[in-house]
């Protein structure tokens, strides 16, 4: 007897309406599947809906940090700057939602609180904070890698009399810091972008730094018609080329190792890239992420620029990154970050010498001093890659929860699916290139792969898919091996889970490169989804029912 699956409310439930959820929904429409997208925010955009802090902008050029799936979209849309600011990127997300008629299937202001796989009925039950309970054959997590904000556990936060902000949950109406004494805690990308802008307004700005980071100048400019049309004339070929690259981003790629050229030649190359701006400095040589000595040449160059920019040598010294190879934490890209420390109103507070002890009603107390401030900005980052997934903590076969399956760190096959969680996909999940790439390139690749997989299943009348434990183990071991060929695991980065106390230390993204990874995913699909078990979950539910 063939077991019939119960009739679900939808073919697919998608969680999240950022760039991943939006494109996923568009593809599901194309497949003729019924879909519901559930989104905690009041509108589309994900990262760009939430992160409205001053100075927020992309660090991948906008001609590249944009969708490629529709040629008319990429030809029609005009970016006003080399690196678009958050409001423009958010407008773009809204335009995409309207243009492809996506809003009708998105339920906003609704947070998914649980997702449970029902083995007998072969469907997912998804529940929300609004009391909805919906069922679907497939559950697709488009919950984002950097969407679960992290507030550090500092004593006394609730006592502070003034406003407290997190860069990832910035008020929509903006914040006027004019004449205020402001504290920014953190010196990652969000802090480094916001500090120069806040410094223009604040009477005094205290930057609480625990670990100095490498930052390179953006040299942002208005989009020129020549640059825009050079891209648009050749968009298809350039997008295709980007998909084959390690990071999915087109830079001027060096072809030699840093140690194969003279010190003078290297300096010329680094100076050229520093003047052009952007994170392409890491593409100057082929060995910067593999060879420590090679990496030192780039790191030393950037440290020299910091010393040359910051007038007070004692402040400059404290801003020099010294505990990780350059690029092994996401390199920051700024507009006037180091220059901001030349303002008499900007004060660096070095938490290495005196850590924060508490937040008081009037400010921040470190081991050596009380800092009176009117507002505190937490630029303290995210519970990256796993935070949003574990907040839902889906339950798969036999009621096993994701936090149990991932107690030693995330395990997945290709970062797309997790063994024991049939019909649940993760877009840019841990184990895929995701955060090490132009994320829109990686999002499109995952969405296309999932869509093709759903179409393939439909053609065969298959009902379930999940990875085998063996294929997953092999992928996890491969990911570990590739990561440990690089310098990345040396850094206490959020890639390693090091920013969240108690989180397992595992290098979470796949560092084999976007191009190689895509080839692997395509080959696996072409071989009939090698490593995946098709209809195994349906078969086991049939046995259980008989
Ligand atoms: P998100 O944009 O994070 O969207 C996920 C959505 O899921 C969110 O809207 C969230 O509200 C929703 N969600 C999560 N959990 C639930 C739940 N339980 N219920 C309902 N809804 C839920 N990447 C680059 O490649 N280049 C850049 O320049 C770049 N700049 C960045 C700047 C900032 C400030 C940050 C934080 C990240 C940046 N990134 C950048 C990474 C960025 O996150 C991705 O580029 C991309 O926007 C991710 O899209 P997404 O749809 O996968 O996830
Ligand atoms: P982040 O890189 O994790 O930085 C968080 C900062 O807060 C770090 O300096 C950290 O110090 C500090 N911090 C955390 N807890 C602290 C505590 N208890 N006391 C003192 N300091 C504390 O987070 P982020 O800046 O939000 O960036 C996250 C990622 O988002 C980036 O890496 C990037 O991928 C993306 N992003 C991109 C852009 C862009 O340019 N387009 C902008 C923003 C964000 P330690 O290092 O010592 O832990």
Coordinates of C-alpha atoms and ligand atoms in Angstrom, one line a residue:
X1 CA 0.0 0.0 0.0
X2 CA 1.4 3.4 -0.9
X3 CA 1.0 5.9 1.9
X4 CA -0.7 9.1 0.9
X5 CA 0.8 12.3 2.4
X6 CA -1.7 14.5 4.1
X7 CA -2.9 17.6 2.2
X8 CA -0.8 20.6 3.5
X9 CA -1.8 24.2 3.6
X10 CA 1.1 25.1 1.2
X11 CA 3.6 23.3 -0.9
X12 CA 6.4 25.4 0.7
X13 CA 6.8 27.6 3.7
X14 CA 9.8 30.0 3.5
X15 CA 11.1 31.8 6.6
X16 CA 12.5 35.2 5.9
X17 CA 12.0 37.9 3.2
X18 CA 15.5 39.1 2.7
X19 CA 17.3 38.7 -0.6
X20 CA 17.2 34.9 -0.1
X21 CA 13.5 34.6 0.7
X22 CA 12.4 37.0 -2.1
X23 CA 14.2 35.2 -4.8
X24 CA 13.1 31.9 -3.4
X25 CA 9.5 33.0 -3.6
X26 CA 9.9 34.2 -7.2
X27 CA 11.3 30.8 -8.2
X28 CA 8.5 29.0 -6.4
X29 CA 5.9 31.1 -8.3
X30 CA 7.7 30.0 -11.5
X31 CA 7.4 26.4 -10.5
X32 CA 3.7 26.8 -9.9
X33 CA 4.0 25.8 -6.2
X34 CA 1.9 27.4 -3.5
X35 CA 4.1 29.2 -1.0
X36 CA 3.9 31.3 2.1
X37 CA 6.8 33.5 3.3
X38 CA 6.8 34.4 7.0
X39 CA 8.8 37.5 8.0
X40 CA 9.4 39.0 11.4
X41 CA 9.9 42.5 10.0
X42 CA 7.2 44.8 8.7
X43 CA 8.7 44.8 5.2
X44 CA 11.1 43.0 2.9
X45 CA 14.9 43.5 2.8
X46 CA 16.2 41.5 5.7
X47 CA 19.7 42.8 6.7
X48 CA 18.8 46.1 4.9
X49 CA 15.5 46.4 6.7
X50 CA 17.1 46.0 10.2
X51 CA 20.6 47.6 9.9
X52 CA 19.7 51.3 9.5
X53 CA 22.6 52.6 11.5
X54 CA 24.4 55.8 10.2
X55 CA 26.9 54.9 7.5
X56 CA 25.5 51.5 6.7
X57 CA 26.4 50.5 3.1
X58 CA 27.5 47.4 1.2
X59 CA 31.2 46.5 1.0
X60 CA 30.8 44.8 -2.4
X61 CA 30.3 47.1 -5.3
X62 CA 26.6 47.6 -6.1
X63 CA 27.0 46.6 -9.7
X64 CA 27.9 43.3 -8.2
X65 CA 25.9 43.3 -5.0
X66 CA 22.6 42.9 -6.7
X67 CA 20.5 40.1 -8.3
X68 CA 21.5 38.7 -11.6
X69 CA 18.5 36.5 -12.3
X70 CA 16.6 39.0 -14.4
X71 CA 18.4 40.8 -17.1
X72 CA 15.7 43.5 -17.4
X73 CA 16.0 44.1 -13.7
X74 CA 19.7 44.6 -13.8
X75 CA 19.5 46.7 -16.9
X76 CA 16.7 48.9 -15.5
X77 CA 18.0 49.5 -12.0
X78 CA 20.3 52.5 -11.5
X79 CA 22.7 52.5 -8.5
X80 CA 23.6 56.0 -7.5
X81 CA 26.9 55.2 -5.8
X82 CA 29.8 52.7 -6.2
X83 CA 28.8 51.2 -2.8
X84 CA 25.1 51.9 -2.2
X85 CA 23.9 53.0 1.2
X86 CA 21.3 51.1 3.2
X87 CA 18.3 53.2 2.2
X88 CA 19.0 52.6 -1.5
X89 CA 19.5 48.8 -1.0
X90 CA 16.3 48.7 0.9
X91 CA 14.5 50.5 -1.9
X92 CA 15.9 48.0 -4.3
X93 CA 14.6 45.1 -2.3
X94 CA 11.1 46.8 -2.2
X95 CA 11.3 47.3 -6.0
X96 CA 12.1 43.6 -6.5
X97 CA 9.1 42.6 -4.3
X98 CA 6.8 44.9 -6.3
X99 CA 8.2 44.1 -9.7
X100 CA 7.8 40.4 -9.3
X101 CA 4.5 40.6 -7.3
X102 CA 5.9 38.9 -4.2
X103 CA 4.2 40.8 -1.4
X104 CA 0.9 38.9 -1.8
X105 CA 2.5 35.7 -0.4
X106 CA 4.5 37.3 2.5
X107 CA 3.1 37.5 6.0
X108 CA 4.9 40.4 7.7
X109 CA 5.3 41.2 11.4
X110 CA 5.2 37.5 12.1
X111 CA 8.0 35.5 13.7
X112 CA 8.3 31.7 13.2
X113 CA 8.6 30.2 16.7
X114 CA 8.7 26.5 15.8
X115 CA 8.9 24.1 12.9
X116 CA 8.2 20.4 13.4
X117 CA 8.5 17.6 10.9
X118 CA 5.5 15.2 11.1
X119 CA 6.8 11.9 9.9
X120 CA 3.4 10.3 9.6
X121 CA 1.9 13.0 7.5
X122 CA 5.1 13.8 5.7
X123 CA 4.9 17.5 6.2
X124 CA 6.2 20.4 8.3
X125 CA 4.1 22.2 10.9
X126 CA 5.2 25.8 11.3
X127 CA 4.0 27.9 14.2
X128 CA 4.3 31.7 14.7
X129 CA 4.2 34.2 17.5
X130 CA 0.8 35.4 16.1
X131 CA -0.7 31.9 16.8
X132 CA -0.7 30.8 13.2
X133 CA -0.1 27.1 12.5
X134 CA 0.5 26.2 8.9
X135 CA 1.6 23.0 7.3
X136 CA 3.8 22.5 4.2
X137 CA 5.6 19.8 2.4
X138 CA 8.8 21.8 2.4
X139 CA 10.3 24.2 4.8
X140 CA 12.9 26.6 3.5
X141 CA 15.0 28.6 6.0
X142 CA 15.9 31.9 4.5
X143 CA 16.6 33.3 7.9
X144 CA 19.9 35.0 7.2
X145 CA 23.5 34.4 8.5
X146 CA 23.7 37.8 10.3
X147 CA 20.1 38.3 11.5
X148 CA 20.3 37.3 15.2
X149 CA 21.7 40.3 17.0
X150 CA 24.0 39.8 19.9
X151 CA 23.8 42.0 23.0
X152 CA 26.7 41.2 25.4
X153 CA 25.9 40.2 28.9
X154 CA 27.1 43.3 30.7
X155 CA 25.9 43.9 34.2
X156 CA 23.7 46.9 34.8
X157 CA 22.4 47.5 31.2
X158 CA 18.8 47.8 32.5
X159 CA 19.9 50.7 34.8
X160 CA 21.2 53.0 32.1
X161 CA 19.0 56.1 32.0
X162 CA 19.6 57.0 28.4
X163 CA 18.7 55.2 25.1
X164 CA 20.5 52.0 24.1
X165 CA 20.7 51.0 20.5
X166 CA 22.0 47.9 18.6
X167 CA 23.3 48.6 15.1
X168 CA 21.2 45.6 13.8
X169 CA 17.9 47.0 15.2
X170 CA 18.2 50.7 14.4
X171 CA 15.1 52.9 14.9
X172 CA 13.4 53.7 11.6
X173 CA 13.1 57.4 12.4
X174 CA 16.9 57.7 12.8
X175 CA 18.8 59.0 15.8
X176 CA 20.0 62.6 16.3
X177 CA 23.2 62.5 18.3
X178 CA 23.8 66.3 18.0
X179 CA 25.5 67.6 21.2
X180 CA 25.3 64.2 22.9
X181 CA 28.0 62.2 24.6
X182 CA 27.8 58.8 22.9
X183 CA 29.5 55.4 23.5
X184 CA 30.0 52.9 20.8
X185 CA 30.9 49.4 22.0
X186 CA 32.7 47.3 19.4
X187 CA 35.0 47.9 16.5
X188 CA 33.7 45.5 13.8
X189 CA 32.3 46.5 10.4
X190 CA 29.1 48.0 11.8
X191 CA 31.0 50.2 14.3
X192 CA 33.7 51.1 11.8
X193 CA 31.0 52.3 9.3
X194 CA 29.0 54.2 11.9
X195 CA 31.7 55.8 14.0
X196 CA 32.8 58.5 11.5
X197 CA 29.1 59.5 10.9
X198 CA 28.2 59.6 14.6
X199 CA 31.5 61.5 15.3
X200 CA 30.2 64.4 13.0
X201 CA 27.3 64.9 15.4
X202 CA 28.3 63.9 18.9
X203 CA 29.8 66.3 21.4
X204 CA 32.0 63.4 22.6
X205 CA 32.2 59.9 21.2
X206 CA 33.8 57.2 23.2
X207 CA 34.8 54.1 21.2
X208 CA 35.1 51.0 23.4
X209 CA 37.5 48.7 21.6
X210 CA 38.3 45.2 22.7
X211 CA 40.1 44.0 19.6
X212 CA 41.4 46.2 16.8
X213 CA 40.3 45.2 13.3
X214 CA 41.8 45.7 9.9
X215 CA 39.9 48.3 7.8
X216 CA 40.5 49.6 4.3
X217 CA 39.1 52.7 2.7
X218 CA 36.0 52.4 0.5
X219 CA 36.8 55.4 -1.6
X220 CA 33.1 55.5 -2.4
X221 CA 32.0 57.7 -5.3
X222 CA 29.0 58.6 -7.2
X223 CA 28.2 56.1 -10.0
X224 CA 29.5 57.4 -13.3
X225 CA 27.5 56.8 -16.5
X226 CA 30.7 55.3 -18.0
X227 CA 31.2 52.8 -15.3
X228 CA 27.5 51.8 -15.1
X229 CA 27.3 51.4 -18.9
X230 CA 30.5 49.4 -19.0
X231 CA 28.9 46.9 -16.7
X232 CA 25.5 46.9 -18.3
X233 CA 27.0 46.3 -21.8
X234 CA 28.7 43.2 -20.5
X235 CA 26.5 42.2 -17.6
X236 CA 25.7 38.6 -18.6
X237 CA 29.4 37.6 -19.1
X238 CA 30.6 39.4 -16.0
X239 CA 28.0 37.7 -13.8
X240 CA 28.9 34.4 -15.3
X241 CA 32.6 35.0 -14.6
X242 CA 31.8 36.1 -11.0
X243 CA 30.0 32.7 -10.4
X244 CA 33.3 30.9 -11.1
X245 CA 35.4 32.8 -8.6
X246 CA 36.4 32.1 -5.1
X247 CA 34.4 34.9 -3.5
X248 CA 31.9 35.5 -6.3
X249 CA 33.3 39.0 -6.6
X250 CA 35.2 40.4 -9.5
X251 CA 38.4 42.1 -8.5
X252 CA 41.7 42.7 -10.3
X253 CA 43.3 39.4 -9.3
X254 CA 47.0 39.1 -8.8
X255 CA 48.6 36.1 -10.4
X256 CA 51.7 35.6 -8.3
X257 CA 52.4 35.0 -4.6
X258 CA 53.3 38.0 -2.5
X259 CA 56.8 36.6 -1.7
X260 CA 57.6 36.1 -5.4
X261 CA 58.0 39.8 -6.0
X262 CA 60.3 42.4 -4.5
X263 CA 59.3 44.5 -1.5
X264 CA 59.2 47.6 -3.8
X265 CA 56.9 46.0 -6.3
X266 CA 54.6 44.8 -3.5
X267 CA 54.5 48.3 -2.0
X268 CA 53.5 49.7 -5.4
X269 CA 50.7 47.1 -5.7
X270 CA 49.4 47.7 -2.2
X271 CA 49.5 51.5 -2.6
X272 CA 47.6 51.2 -5.8
X273 CA 44.9 49.1 -4.2
X274 CA 44.7 51.4 -1.1
X275 CA 44.2 54.4 -3.4
X276 CA 41.5 52.6 -5.5
X277 CA 39.8 51.5 -2.3
X278 CA 37.8 48.4 -1.4
X279 CA 38.6 45.0 -0.1
X280 CA 40.3 44.0 -3.3
X281 CA 43.6 44.5 -1.5
X282 CA 43.2 40.8 -0.4
X283 CA 43.1 39.8 -4.1
X284 CA 46.5 41.4 -4.8
X285 CA 48.4 38.1 -4.4
X286 CA 47.4 34.4 -4.6
X287 CA 48.8 33.3 -1.2
X288 CA 47.6 36.0 1.2
X289 CA 45.1 33.6 3.0
X290 CA 47.4 30.6 2.9
X291 CA 50.8 31.8 3.8
X292 CA 51.5 33.7 7.0
X293 CA 54.6 35.4 5.8
X294 CA 52.8 36.6 2.6
X295 CA 49.8 37.7 4.8
X296 CA 52.2 39.7 7.0
X297 CA 53.2 41.8 4.0
X298 CA 49.6 43.0 3.5
X299 CA 48.9 43.3 7.2
X300 CA 52.1 45.4 7.7
X301 CA 51.1 47.7 4.9
X302 CA 47.7 48.3 6.4
X303 CA 49.2 48.9 9.9
X304 CA 51.6 51.4 8.3
X305 CA 48.6 53.3 6.8
X306 CA 46.9 53.4 10.2
X307 CA 50.1 54.9 11.7
X308 CA 50.3 57.5 8.9
X309 CA 46.6 58.5 9.3
X310 CA 46.1 58.7 13.1
X311 CA 48.1 61.7 14.4
X312 CA 48.4 60.7 18.0
X313 CA 51.0 57.8 18.0
X314 CA 49.6 56.3 21.2
X315 CA 46.1 56.1 19.8
X316 CA 47.4 54.8 16.5
X317 CA 49.4 52.1 18.3
X318 CA 46.2 50.9 20.0
X319 CA 44.3 50.8 16.7
X320 CA 46.8 48.4 15.2
X321 CA 45.4 44.9 14.7
X322 CA 47.8 42.4 16.1
X323 CA 46.0 39.2 17.0
X324 CA 44.9 37.7 13.6
X325 CA 46.2 37.5 10.0
X326 CA 44.6 40.2 7.8
X327 CA 41.4 38.9 6.1
X328 CA 40.8 36.0 8.5
X329 CA 38.1 38.1 10.2
X330 CA 35.9 39.8 7.7
X331 CA 38.0 42.8 6.7
X332 CA 36.2 46.1 7.3
X333 CA 35.7 48.8 4.8
X334 CA 35.3 52.4 6.0
X335 CA 34.9 56.0 5.0
X336 CA 37.0 58.1 7.4
X337 CA 37.3 55.6 10.3
X338 CA 40.9 56.1 11.2
X339 CA 40.6 59.9 10.4
X340 CA 37.8 60.1 13.0
X341 CA 40.3 59.6 15.8
X342 CA 42.0 62.9 14.8
X343 CA 38.9 64.7 16.0
X344 CA 39.4 66.1 19.6
X345 CA 35.9 64.8 20.4
X346 CA 36.6 61.1 19.6
X347 CA 38.2 59.1 22.4
X348 CA 39.5 55.5 22.1
X349 CA 38.8 53.5 25.2
X350 CA 41.1 50.4 25.2
X351 CA 39.3 47.6 26.9
X352 CA 42.4 45.4 26.8
X353 CA 43.9 47.4 29.5
X354 CA 40.7 48.0 31.5
X355 CA 37.7 45.9 30.5
X356 CA 34.1 47.0 30.9
X357 CA 32.9 46.1 34.4
X358 CA 29.3 47.5 34.3
X359 CA 26.9 49.8 32.8
X360 CA 25.7 52.4 35.4
X361 CA 22.7 54.7 35.3
X362 CA 25.0 57.4 33.8
X363 CA 27.4 55.6 31.6
X364 CA 30.0 52.8 31.3
X365 CA 32.4 51.8 34.1
X366 CA 35.6 50.1 33.1
X367 CA 38.2 48.7 35.4
X368 CA 40.0 52.1 35.5
X369 CA 37.3 54.8 34.9
X370 CA 33.7 55.9 34.7
X371 CA 32.6 57.3 31.3
X372 CA 29.5 59.5 31.5
X373 CA 27.4 59.2 28.3
X374 CA 23.9 60.1 27.1
X375 CA 23.5 57.1 24.7
X376 CA 25.1 53.7 24.1
X377 CA 25.4 52.1 20.7
X378 CA 26.0 48.3 20.8
X379 CA 27.9 47.4 17.6
X380 CA 28.5 44.0 19.1
X381 CA 27.5 41.9 16.1
X382 CA 25.5 38.7 15.6
X383 CA 25.1 35.1 16.7
X384 CA 26.2 34.4 13.1
X385 CA 25.1 31.6 10.8
X386 CA 23.4 29.4 13.3
X387 CA 21.7 32.0 15.6
X388 CA 18.5 32.5 13.6
X389 CA 18.1 28.8 12.9
X390 CA 18.6 27.7 16.4
X391 CA 16.1 30.3 17.6
X392 CA 13.5 28.4 15.7
X393 CA 15.2 25.1 16.7
X394 CA 13.3 22.9 14.2
X395 CA 12.5 19.4 15.1
X396 CA 13.2 16.7 12.5
X397 CA 12.6 13.0 12.3
X398 CA 11.9 11.3 15.7
X399 CA 11.4 14.8 17.2
X400 CA 15.2 15.4 17.3
X401 CA 15.8 19.1 17.6
X402 CA 18.5 21.0 15.7
X403 CA 20.3 22.1 18.8
X404 CA 20.8 18.4 19.6
X405 CA 22.0 17.6 16.1
X406 CA 24.3 20.6 16.2
X407 CA 25.5 20.4 19.8
X408 CA 29.2 20.1 18.6
X409 CA 28.7 22.7 15.9
X410 CA 26.7 22.9 12.8
X411 CA 26.7 19.8 10.5
X412 CA 25.1 19.8 7.1
X413 CA 25.4 18.4 3.6
X414 CA 26.6 21.3 1.3
X415 CA 25.1 23.8 3.8
X416 CA 21.8 23.0 2.0
X417 CA 20.2 20.3 4.1
X418 CA 20.7 18.5 7.5
X419 CA 20.5 14.8 7.9
X420 CA 17.4 13.9 9.9
X421 CA 15.5 17.0 8.7
X422 CA 13.7 15.8 5.6
X423 CA 12.5 18.5 3.2
X424 CA 14.1 21.3 5.1
X425 CA 16.5 23.5 3.2
X426 CA 18.8 26.2 4.5
X427 CA 19.7 29.0 2.1
X428 CA 23.4 29.9 2.7
X429 CA 23.4 27.5 5.6
X430 CA 26.6 26.7 7.5
X431 CA 28.8 24.5 5.4
X432 CA 28.3 26.6 2.3
X433 CA 30.4 29.6 1.1
X434 CA 27.7 32.2 2.2
X435 CA 29.5 34.8 4.3
X436 CA 32.8 34.4 2.6
X437 CA 31.3 35.5 -0.7
X438 CA 29.2 38.1 -2.4
X439 CA 26.1 36.8 -0.6
X440 CA 23.7 37.6 -3.4
X441 CA 25.8 35.3 -5.7
X442 CA 25.6 32.5 -3.1
X443 CA 21.9 33.1 -2.4
X444 CA 21.0 32.9 -6.1
X445 CA 23.1 29.7 -6.5
X446 CA 21.3 28.0 -3.5
X447 CA 17.8 29.2 -4.6
X448 CA 18.4 27.9 -8.1
X449 CA 19.7 24.6 -6.8
X450 CA 16.8 24.1 -4.4
X451 CA 14.3 25.1 -7.2
X452 CA 15.8 22.6 -9.6
X453 CA 15.7 20.0 -6.9
X454 CA 12.0 20.6 -6.2
X455 CA 11.2 20.5 -9.9
X456 CA 13.2 17.2 -10.2
X457 CA 11.3 15.7 -7.3
X458 CA 8.0 16.8 -8.8
X459 CA 8.8 15.2 -12.1
X460 CA 9.5 11.9 -10.4
X461 CA 6.6 12.1 -7.9
X462 CA 9.2 12.0 -5.1
X463 CA 8.0 13.2 -1.7
X464 CA 11.0 13.5 0.5
X465 CA 14.7 14.3 0.3
X466 CA 17.3 14.4 3.0
X467 CA 21.1 13.9 3.1
X468 CA 22.5 10.6 4.2
X469 CA 24.6 10.7 7.4
X470 CA 27.6 9.4 5.5
X471 CA 27.4 12.1 2.8
X472 CA 27.0 14.7 5.6
X473 CA 30.0 13.4 7.5
X474 CA 32.1 13.4 4.4
X475 CA 31.1 17.0 3.6
X476 CA 31.8 18.2 7.2
X477 CA 35.2 16.5 7.2
X478 CA 36.0 18.1 3.8
X479 CA 35.0 21.5 5.0
X480 CA 37.2 21.2 8.0
X481 CA 40.2 20.0 5.9
X482 CA 39.8 22.9 3.4
X483 CA 39.5 25.5 6.2
X484 CA 42.6 24.2 8.0
X485 CA 44.6 24.7 4.8
X486 CA 44.1 28.4 5.3
X487 CA 45.0 30.9 8.0
X488 CA 41.3 31.5 8.9
X489 CA 41.0 29.2 11.8
X490 CA 43.7 31.2 13.6
X491 CA 41.3 34.1 14.2
X492 CA 38.8 34.4 17.1
X493 CA 36.2 35.3 14.6
X494 CA 32.4 34.9 14.3
X495 CA 33.2 32.5 11.4
X496 CA 34.5 30.3 14.2
X497 CA 31.7 31.0 16.6
X498 CA 34.2 32.7 18.9
X499 CA 32.1 35.8 19.6
X500 CA 29.4 33.9 21.4
X501 CA 30.3 32.5 24.8
X502 CA 29.8 28.7 24.9
X503 CA 29.3 28.3 21.1
X504 CA 31.3 25.4 19.7
X505 CA 34.5 26.5 17.9
X506 CA 34.0 25.3 14.4
X507 CA 34.8 27.1 11.2
X508 CA 31.3 27.4 9.9
X509 CA 31.3 28.6 6.2
X510 CA 32.8 26.5 3.4
X511 CA 36.0 28.1 2.2
X512 CA 36.6 26.0 -0.9
X513 CA 35.3 28.8 -3.1
X514 CA 32.1 29.7 -4.7
X515 CA 33.1 28.4 -8.2
X516 CA 34.3 25.0 -7.0
X517 CA 31.4 24.7 -4.6
X518 CA 28.9 25.4 -7.4
X519 CA 30.5 22.7 -9.6
X520 CA 30.2 20.2 -6.7
X521 CA 26.5 21.0 -6.1
X522 CA 25.8 20.8 -9.9
X523 CA 27.6 17.5 -10.2
X524 CA 25.7 16.0 -7.2
X525 CA 22.4 17.0 -8.8
X526 CA 23.4 15.7 -12.2
X527 CA 24.2 12.3 -10.5
X528 CA 20.6 12.0 -9.3
X529 CA 21.3 13.9 -6.0
X530 CA 24.2 11.8 -4.9
X531 CA 24.4 11.6 -1.1
X532 CA 20.8 12.4 -0.7
X533 CA 18.2 9.8 0.2
X534 CA 15.0 10.3 -1.8
X535 CA 11.8 9.0 -0.3
X536 CA 13.6 7.3 2.6
X537 CA 11.6 9.4 5.1
X538 CA 8.4 8.5 3.3
X539 CA 9.4 4.8 3.4
X540 CA 10.2 4.8 7.1
X541 CA 6.9 6.6 7.9
X542 CA 5.1 3.9 5.8
X543 CA 6.8 1.1 7.8
X544 CA 5.9 2.9 11.0
X545 CA 2.2 3.1 9.9
X546 CA 1.9 -0.5 8.8
Ligands
LIG1 P1 18.7 38.4 5.8 O1 18.8 39.6 5.0 O2 19.3 38.4 7.1 O3 17.1 38.1 5.9 C1 16.7 37.1 6.8 C2 15.3 37.5 7.2 O4 14.7 36.4 7.9 C3 15.2 38.7 8.1 O5 14.4 39.7 7.5 C4 14.6 38.2 9.4 O6 13.8 39.1 10.0 C5 13.9 37.0 8.9 N1 13.8 36.0 10.0 C6 14.8 35.3 10.7 N2 14.3 34.5 11.6 C7 12.9 34.6 11.5 C8 11.9 33.9 12.1 N3 12.1 33.0 13.1 N4 10.6 34.2 11.7 C9 10.4 35.1 10.8 N5 11.4 35.8 10.1 C10 12.6 35.5 10.5 N6 26.9 40.7 2.3 C11 27.6 40.9 1.2 O7 27.7 40.0 0.4 N7 28.0 42.2 0.9 C12 27.8 43.2 1.7 O8 28.2 44.4 1.4 C13 27.1 43.0 3.0 N8 26.9 44.0 3.9 C14 26.3 43.7 5.0 C15 26.1 44.7 5.9 C16 25.5 44.5 7.2 C17 25.3 45.6 8.1 C18 25.2 43.1 7.5 C19 24.6 42.8 8.9 C20 25.3 42.1 6.6 C21 25.9 42.4 5.3 N9 26.1 41.4 4.4 C22 26.7 41.7 3.2 C23 25.5 40.1 4.6 C24 24.0 40.1 4.3 O9 23.3 39.6 5.4 C25 23.6 39.4 3.0 O10 24.3 40.0 2.0 C26 22.2 39.3 2.6 O11 21.5 40.5 2.8 C27 21.5 38.2 3.4 O12 20.2 38.0 2.9 P2 19.3 36.8 3.5 O13 18.0 37.0 2.8 O14 20.0 35.5 3.4 O15 19.2 37.1 5.0
LIG2 P1 31.3 42.0 14.6 O1 32.2 42.0 13.4 O2 31.1 40.7 15.3 O3 31.9 43.0 15.6 C1 31.4 43.1 16.9 C2 32.3 44.0 17.7 O4 31.8 44.1 19.1 C3 33.7 43.5 17.9 O5 34.6 44.5 17.8 C4 33.7 42.8 19.3 O6 35.0 42.7 19.9 C5 32.8 43.8 20.0 N1 32.2 43.2 21.2 C6 31.3 42.2 21.2 N2 31.0 41.9 22.5 C7 31.7 42.8 23.3 C8 31.8 43.1 24.7 N3 31.1 42.4 25.6 N4 32.6 44.1 25.1 C9 33.3 44.8 24.2 N5 33.2 44.6 22.9 C10 32.5 43.7 22.4 O7 29.9 42.6 14.2 P2 29.5 43.6 13.1 O8 30.4 44.8 13.2 O9 28.0 43.9 13.3 O10 29.7 42.9 11.8 C11 29.2 41.6 11.6 C12 29.3 41.2 10.1 O11 28.3 41.8 9.4 C13 30.6 41.7 9.4 O12 31.7 40.9 9.7 C14 30.2 41.7 8.0 O13 30.2 40.4 7.4 C15 28.7 42.2 8.1 N6 28.7 43.6 7.9 C16 29.1 44.2 6.8 C17 29.2 45.5 6.6 C18 29.6 46.2 5.4 O14 30.6 46.8 5.3 N7 28.9 46.0 4.3 C19 28.8 46.4 7.7 C20 28.4 45.8 8.9 C21 28.4 44.4 9.0 P3 35.9 41.4 19.8 O15 36.4 41.4 18.4 O16 36.9 41.6 20.8 O17 35.0 40.3 20.1

